[in-house]
CSV table of C-alpha atoms in Angstrom, one decimal:
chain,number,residue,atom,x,y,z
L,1441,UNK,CA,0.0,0.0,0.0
L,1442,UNK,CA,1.1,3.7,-0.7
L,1443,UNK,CA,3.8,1.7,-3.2
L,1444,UNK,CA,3.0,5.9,-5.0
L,1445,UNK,CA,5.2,7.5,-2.5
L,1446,UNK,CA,8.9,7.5,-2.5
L,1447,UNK,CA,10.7,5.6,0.1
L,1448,UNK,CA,12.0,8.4,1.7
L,1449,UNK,CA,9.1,10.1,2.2
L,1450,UNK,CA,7.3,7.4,3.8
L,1451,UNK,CA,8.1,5.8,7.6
L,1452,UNK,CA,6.9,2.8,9.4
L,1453,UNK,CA,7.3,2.7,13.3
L,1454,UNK,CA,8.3,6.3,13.5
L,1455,UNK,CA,8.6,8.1,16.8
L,1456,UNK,CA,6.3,10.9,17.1
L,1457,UNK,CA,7.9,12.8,19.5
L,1458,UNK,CA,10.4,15.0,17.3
L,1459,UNK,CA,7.3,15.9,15.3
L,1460,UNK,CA,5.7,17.8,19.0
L,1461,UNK,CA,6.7,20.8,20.8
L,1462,UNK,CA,6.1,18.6,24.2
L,1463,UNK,CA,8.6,15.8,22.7
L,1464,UNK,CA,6.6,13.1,23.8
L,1465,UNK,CA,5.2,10.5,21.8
L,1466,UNK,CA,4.8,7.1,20.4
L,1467,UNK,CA,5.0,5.4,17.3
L,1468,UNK,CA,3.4,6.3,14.4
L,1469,UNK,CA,2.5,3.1,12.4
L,1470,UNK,CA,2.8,4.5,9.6
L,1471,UNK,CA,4.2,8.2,8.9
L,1472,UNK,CA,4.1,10.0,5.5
L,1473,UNK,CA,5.4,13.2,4.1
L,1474,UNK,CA,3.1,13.8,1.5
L,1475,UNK,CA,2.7,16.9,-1.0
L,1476,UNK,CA,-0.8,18.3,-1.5
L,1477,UNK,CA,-1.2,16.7,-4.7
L,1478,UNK,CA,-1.2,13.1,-2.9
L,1479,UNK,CA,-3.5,13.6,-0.3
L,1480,UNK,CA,-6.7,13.1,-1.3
L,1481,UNK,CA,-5.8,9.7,-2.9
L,1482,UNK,CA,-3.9,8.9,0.6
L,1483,UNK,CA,-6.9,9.2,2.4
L,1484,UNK,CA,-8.9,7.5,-0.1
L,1485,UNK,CA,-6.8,4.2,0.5
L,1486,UNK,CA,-6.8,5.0,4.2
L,1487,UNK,CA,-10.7,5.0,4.3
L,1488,UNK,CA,-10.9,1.9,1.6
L,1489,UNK,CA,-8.5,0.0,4.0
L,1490,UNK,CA,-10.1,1.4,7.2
L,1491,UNK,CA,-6.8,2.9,8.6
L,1492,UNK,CA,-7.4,5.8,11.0
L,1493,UNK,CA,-5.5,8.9,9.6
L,1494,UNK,CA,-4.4,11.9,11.5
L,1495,UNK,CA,-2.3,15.1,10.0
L,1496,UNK,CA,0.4,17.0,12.0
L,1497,UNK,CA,2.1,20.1,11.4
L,1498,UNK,CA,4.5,21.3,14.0
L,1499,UNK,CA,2.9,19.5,17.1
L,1500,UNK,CA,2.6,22.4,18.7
L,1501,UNK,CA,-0.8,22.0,20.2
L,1502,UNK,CA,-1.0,18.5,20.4
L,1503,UNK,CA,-0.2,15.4,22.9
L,1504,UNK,CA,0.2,12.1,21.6
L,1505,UNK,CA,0.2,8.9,23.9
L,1506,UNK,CA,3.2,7.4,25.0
L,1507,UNK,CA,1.6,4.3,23.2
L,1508,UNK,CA,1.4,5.9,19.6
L,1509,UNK,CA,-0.9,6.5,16.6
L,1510,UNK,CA,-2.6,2.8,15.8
L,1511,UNK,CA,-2.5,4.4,12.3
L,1512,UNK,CA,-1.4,7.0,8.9
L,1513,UNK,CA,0.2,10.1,10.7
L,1514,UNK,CA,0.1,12.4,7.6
L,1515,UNK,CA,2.5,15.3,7.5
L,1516,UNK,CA,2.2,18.3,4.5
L,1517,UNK,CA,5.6,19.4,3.4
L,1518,UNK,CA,4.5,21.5,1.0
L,1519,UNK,CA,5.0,24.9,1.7
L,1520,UNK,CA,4.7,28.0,-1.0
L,1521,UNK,CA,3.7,31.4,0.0
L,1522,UNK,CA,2.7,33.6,-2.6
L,1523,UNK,CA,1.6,37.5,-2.4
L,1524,UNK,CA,0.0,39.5,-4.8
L,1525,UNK,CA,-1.0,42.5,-3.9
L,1526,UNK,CA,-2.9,42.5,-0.6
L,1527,UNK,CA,-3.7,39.1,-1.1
L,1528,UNK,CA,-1.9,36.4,0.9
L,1529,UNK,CA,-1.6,32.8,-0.1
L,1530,UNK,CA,-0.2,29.9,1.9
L,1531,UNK,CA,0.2,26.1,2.1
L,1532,UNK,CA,-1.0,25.1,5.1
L,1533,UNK,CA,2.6,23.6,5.4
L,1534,UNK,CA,4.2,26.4,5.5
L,1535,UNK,CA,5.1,27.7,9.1
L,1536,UNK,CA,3.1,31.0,10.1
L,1537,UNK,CA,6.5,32.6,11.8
L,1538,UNK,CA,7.1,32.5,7.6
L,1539,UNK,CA,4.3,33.6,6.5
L,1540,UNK,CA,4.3,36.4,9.1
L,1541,UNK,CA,7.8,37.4,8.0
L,1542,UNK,CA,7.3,37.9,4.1
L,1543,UNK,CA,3.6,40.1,5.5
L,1544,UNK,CA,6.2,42.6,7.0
L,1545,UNK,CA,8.2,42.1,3.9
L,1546,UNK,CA,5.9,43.4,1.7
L,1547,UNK,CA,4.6,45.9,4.2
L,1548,UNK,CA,1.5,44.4,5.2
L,1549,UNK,CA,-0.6,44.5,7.7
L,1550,UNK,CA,-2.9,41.9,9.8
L,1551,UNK,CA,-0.8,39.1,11.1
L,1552,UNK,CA,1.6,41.0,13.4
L,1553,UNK,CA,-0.1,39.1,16.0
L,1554,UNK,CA,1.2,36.0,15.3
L,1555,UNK,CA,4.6,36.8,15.5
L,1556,UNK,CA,6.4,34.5,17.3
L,1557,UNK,CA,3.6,32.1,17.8
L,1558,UNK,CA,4.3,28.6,16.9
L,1559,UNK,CA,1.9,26.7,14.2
L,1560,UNK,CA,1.8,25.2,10.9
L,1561,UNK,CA,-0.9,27.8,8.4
L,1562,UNK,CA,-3.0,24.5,8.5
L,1563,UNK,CA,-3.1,24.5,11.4
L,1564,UNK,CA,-3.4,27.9,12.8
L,1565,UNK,CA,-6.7,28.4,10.6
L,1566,UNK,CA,-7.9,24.7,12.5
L,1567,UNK,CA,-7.7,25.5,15.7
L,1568,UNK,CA,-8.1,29.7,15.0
L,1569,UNK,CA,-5.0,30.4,16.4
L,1570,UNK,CA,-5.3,33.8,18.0
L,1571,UNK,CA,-3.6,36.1,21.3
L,1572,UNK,CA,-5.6,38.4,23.0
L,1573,UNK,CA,-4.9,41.3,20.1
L,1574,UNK,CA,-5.9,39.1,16.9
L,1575,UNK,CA,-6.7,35.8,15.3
L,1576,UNK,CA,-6.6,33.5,11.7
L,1577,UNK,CA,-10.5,34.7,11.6
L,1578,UNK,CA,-10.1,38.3,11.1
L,1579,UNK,CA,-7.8,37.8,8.1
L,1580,UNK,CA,-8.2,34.6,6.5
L,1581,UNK,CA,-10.2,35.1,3.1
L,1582,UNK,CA,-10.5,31.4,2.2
L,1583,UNK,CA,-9.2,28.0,2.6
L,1584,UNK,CA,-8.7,25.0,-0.1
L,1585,UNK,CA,-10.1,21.8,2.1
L,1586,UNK,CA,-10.2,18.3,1.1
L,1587,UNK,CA,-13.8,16.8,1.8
L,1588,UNK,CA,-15.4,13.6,1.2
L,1589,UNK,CA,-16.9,15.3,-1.4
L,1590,UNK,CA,-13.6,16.2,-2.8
L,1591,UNK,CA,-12.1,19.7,-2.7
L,1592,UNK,CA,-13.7,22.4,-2.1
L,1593,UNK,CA,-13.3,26.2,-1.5
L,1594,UNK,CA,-14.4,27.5,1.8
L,1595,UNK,CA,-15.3,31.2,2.5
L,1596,UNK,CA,-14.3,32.5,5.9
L,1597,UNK,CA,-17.9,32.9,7.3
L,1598,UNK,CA,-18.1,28.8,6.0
L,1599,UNK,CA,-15.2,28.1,7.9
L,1600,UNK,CA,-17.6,28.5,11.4
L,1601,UNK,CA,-14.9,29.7,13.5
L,1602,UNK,CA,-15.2,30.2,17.4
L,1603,UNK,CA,-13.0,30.9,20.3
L,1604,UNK,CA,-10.2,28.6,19.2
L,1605,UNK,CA,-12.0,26.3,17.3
L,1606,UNK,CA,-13.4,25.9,13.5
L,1607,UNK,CA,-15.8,23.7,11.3
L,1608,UNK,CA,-13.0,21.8,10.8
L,1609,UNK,CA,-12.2,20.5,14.3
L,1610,UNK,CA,-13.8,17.1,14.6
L,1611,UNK,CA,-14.1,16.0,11.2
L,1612,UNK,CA,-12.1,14.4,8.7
L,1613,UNK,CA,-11.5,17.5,6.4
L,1614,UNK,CA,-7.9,18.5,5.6
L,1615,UNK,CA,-6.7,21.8,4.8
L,1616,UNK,CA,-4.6,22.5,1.9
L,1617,UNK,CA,-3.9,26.5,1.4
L,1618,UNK,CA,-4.9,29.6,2.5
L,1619,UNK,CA,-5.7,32.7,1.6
L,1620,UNK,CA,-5.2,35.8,3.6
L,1621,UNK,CA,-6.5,39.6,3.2
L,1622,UNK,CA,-4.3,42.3,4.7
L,1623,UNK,CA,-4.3,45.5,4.9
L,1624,UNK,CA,-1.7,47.3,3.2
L,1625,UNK,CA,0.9,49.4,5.5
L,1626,UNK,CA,4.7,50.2,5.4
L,1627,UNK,CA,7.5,47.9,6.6
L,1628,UNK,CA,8.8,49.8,9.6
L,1629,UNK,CA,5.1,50.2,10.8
L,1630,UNK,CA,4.4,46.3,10.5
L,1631,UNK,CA,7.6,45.3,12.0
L,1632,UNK,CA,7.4,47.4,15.4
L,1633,UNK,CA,3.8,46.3,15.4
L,1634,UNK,CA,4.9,42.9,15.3
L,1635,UNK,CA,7.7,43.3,17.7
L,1636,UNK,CA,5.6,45.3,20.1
L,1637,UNK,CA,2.5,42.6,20.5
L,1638,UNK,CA,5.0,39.9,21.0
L,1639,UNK,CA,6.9,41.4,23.9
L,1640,UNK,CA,2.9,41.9,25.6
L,1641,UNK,CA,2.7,37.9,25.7
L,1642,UNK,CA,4.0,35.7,28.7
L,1643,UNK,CA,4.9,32.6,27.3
L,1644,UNK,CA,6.9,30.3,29.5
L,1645,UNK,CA,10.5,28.8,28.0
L,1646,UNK,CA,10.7,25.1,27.7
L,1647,UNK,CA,9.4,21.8,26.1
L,1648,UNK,CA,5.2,23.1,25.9
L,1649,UNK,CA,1.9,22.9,24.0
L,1650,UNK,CA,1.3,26.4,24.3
L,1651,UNK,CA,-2.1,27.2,26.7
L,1652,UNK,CA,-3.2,23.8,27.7
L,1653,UNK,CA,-7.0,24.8,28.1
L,1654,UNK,CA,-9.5,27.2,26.7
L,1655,UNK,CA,-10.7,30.3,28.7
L,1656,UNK,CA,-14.4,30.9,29.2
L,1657,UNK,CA,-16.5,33.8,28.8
L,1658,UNK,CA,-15.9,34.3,32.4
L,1659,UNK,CA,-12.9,33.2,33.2
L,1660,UNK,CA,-9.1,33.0,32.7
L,1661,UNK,CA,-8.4,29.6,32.6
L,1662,UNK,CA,-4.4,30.2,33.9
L,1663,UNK,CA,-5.9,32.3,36.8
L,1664,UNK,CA,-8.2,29.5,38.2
L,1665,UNK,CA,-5.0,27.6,38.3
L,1666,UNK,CA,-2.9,30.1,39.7
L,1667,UNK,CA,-5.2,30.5,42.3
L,1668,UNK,CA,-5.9,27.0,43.0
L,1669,UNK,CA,-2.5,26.8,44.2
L,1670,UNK,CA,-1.4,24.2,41.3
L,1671,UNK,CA,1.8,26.7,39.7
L,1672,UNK,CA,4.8,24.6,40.3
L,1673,UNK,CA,2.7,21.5,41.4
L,1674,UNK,CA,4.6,18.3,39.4
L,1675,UNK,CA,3.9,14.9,38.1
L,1676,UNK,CA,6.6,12.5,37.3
L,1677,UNK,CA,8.5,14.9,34.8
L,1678,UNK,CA,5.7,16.9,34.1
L,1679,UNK,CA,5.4,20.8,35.8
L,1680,UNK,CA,2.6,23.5,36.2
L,1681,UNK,CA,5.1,26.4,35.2
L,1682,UNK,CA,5.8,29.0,37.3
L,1683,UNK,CA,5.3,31.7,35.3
L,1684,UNK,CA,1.7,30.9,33.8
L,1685,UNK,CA,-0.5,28.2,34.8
L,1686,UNK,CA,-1.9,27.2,31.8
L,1687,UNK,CA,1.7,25.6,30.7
L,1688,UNK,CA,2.6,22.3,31.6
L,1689,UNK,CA,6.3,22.1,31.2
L,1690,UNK,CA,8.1,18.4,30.0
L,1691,UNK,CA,11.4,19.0,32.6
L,1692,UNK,CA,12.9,16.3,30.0
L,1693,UNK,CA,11.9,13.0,31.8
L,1694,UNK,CA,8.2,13.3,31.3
L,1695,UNK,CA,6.2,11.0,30.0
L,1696,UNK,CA,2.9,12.0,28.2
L,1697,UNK,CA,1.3,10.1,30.5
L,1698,UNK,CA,2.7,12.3,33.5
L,1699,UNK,CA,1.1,15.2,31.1
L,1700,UNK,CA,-2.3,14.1,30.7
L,1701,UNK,CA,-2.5,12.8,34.4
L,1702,UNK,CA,-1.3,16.3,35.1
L,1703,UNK,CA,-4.1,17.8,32.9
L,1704,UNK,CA,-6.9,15.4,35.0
L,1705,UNK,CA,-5.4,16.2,38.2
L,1706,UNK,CA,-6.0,20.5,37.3
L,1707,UNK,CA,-9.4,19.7,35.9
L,1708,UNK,CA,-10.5,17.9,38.9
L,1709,UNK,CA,-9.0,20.6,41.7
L,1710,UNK,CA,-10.4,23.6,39.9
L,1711,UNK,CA,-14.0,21.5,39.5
L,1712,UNK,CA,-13.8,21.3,43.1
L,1713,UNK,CA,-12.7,24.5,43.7
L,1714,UNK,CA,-14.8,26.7,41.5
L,1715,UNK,CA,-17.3,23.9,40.2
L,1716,UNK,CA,-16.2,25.2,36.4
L,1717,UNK,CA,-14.9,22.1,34.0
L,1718,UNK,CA,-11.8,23.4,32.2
L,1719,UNK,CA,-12.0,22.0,28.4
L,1720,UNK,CA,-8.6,21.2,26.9
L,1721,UNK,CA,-7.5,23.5,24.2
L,1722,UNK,CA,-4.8,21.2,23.0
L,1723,UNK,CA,-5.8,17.6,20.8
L,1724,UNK,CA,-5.1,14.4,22.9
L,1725,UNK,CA,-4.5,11.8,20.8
L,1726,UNK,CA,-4.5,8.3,21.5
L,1727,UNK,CA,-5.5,8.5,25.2
């Protein structure tokens, strides 16, 4: 099976954890680099052969079981940005620090936001990727997604997107390219922008996922924490940070399992705390 994809390009067994900003991970049964030209008959055979498929970008939202992917763990490599005008287009490949960087290039504005954050263009526009000054739903135009219906063009107000989440979450579709609308500007104007909004944010150093659960309309999630007492509180290799709650830190000897045991044992404090149920922000797969 997959005999269409060069050797080198295709893995059996492979450790997931390079492919994750937590570095923790299984195997993936099966991994494959694939070009957005081969996916849709990838996940054809997947679905024929009933093999569960997942795609990954840069892992940075993500935490895989120490057990693996039972499965296809599909990763795009393509990666072409493309500008004309005001109009921004991406592979979903591409990395959004990238994309960010030729925006400022060419003097325009929209995406300072998202400098310095993390994420594949896929999937930035799948999970809305967003700080507190901006998100992919105030600038994405539209998105090339492969369906079970084929490929098909989604507008922005198709692509159903909510706090951190889109149409997309949940489902089989994959997305393939984007295109952005920005608003044109001058160089030295987007880049201190840029700089500026990233120097606000309060990321903790070290082997993360980035916010590990969603905020609510009435609530910081990382404040619950902080004030349930749980900063600095450890499992096995696997710590509250310090600095915000809503990390969880891999010291280096973690295993995901110390993660997600971590994640149940928040969940459960600030349910008996504050009686609100934190929902994850970041995928769990395999648990």
């Amino acid at each position: 099976m997959f005999d269409y994809i060069d050797a080198n390009r295709k893995f059996f067994e492979k450790s997931l954890a390079p492919f994750t900003s937590f570095k923790l991970g299984g195997n993936a049964k099966l991994l494959l680099k694939l070009h957005n030209s081969e996916v849709e008959r990838v996940i054809s055979d997947c679905k024929a052969n009933k093999l569960d498929f997942f795609v990954i970008g840069l892992g940075c939202n993500v935490l895989i079981a120490d057990s693996g992917i039972d499965g296809v763990v599909v990763n795009l490599i393509d990666d072409k940005i493309l500008v004309d005008n005001q109009t921004l287009t991406a592979d979903c490949g591409a990395n959004l620090q990238k994309v960010v960087k030729i925006a400022c290039e060419h003097g325009l504005s929209g995406l300072e936001w998202a400098f310095g954050l993390p994420s594949t263009v896929g999937g930035a526009v799948y999970g809305n990727a967003g700080t507190r000054h901006g998100c992919i739903a105030s600038v994405l135009n539209s998105c090339q997604v492969l369906t079970k219906n084929g490929i098909i063009n989604y507008s922005v107000h198709q692509c159903q997107f909510e706090y951190r989440g889109s149409v997309f979450k949940g489902t089989d579709n994959i997305i393939l390219r984007c295109t952005f609308h920005l608003e044109k500007s001058t160089v030295p104007k987007v880049r201190q922008k840029a700089l500026l909004l990233s120097k606000d944010r309060n990321n903790p150093k070290g082997l993360c996922a980035g916010s590990i659960f969603k905020n609510g309309k009435d609530f910081i999630a990382g404040q619950l924490i902080d004030r349930a007492g749980l900063k600095g509180k450890k499992i096995g290799g696997a710590l509250v940070s310090l600095q915000h709650g809503n990390f969880i830190i891999n010291d280096g000897t973690a295993t995901a399992k110390d993660v997600f045991d971590l994640i149940k044992f928040i969940k459960d404090r600030v349910m008996s705390i504050y009686g609100i149920v934190l929902q994850e922000e970041i995928q769990l797969k395999g648990f």
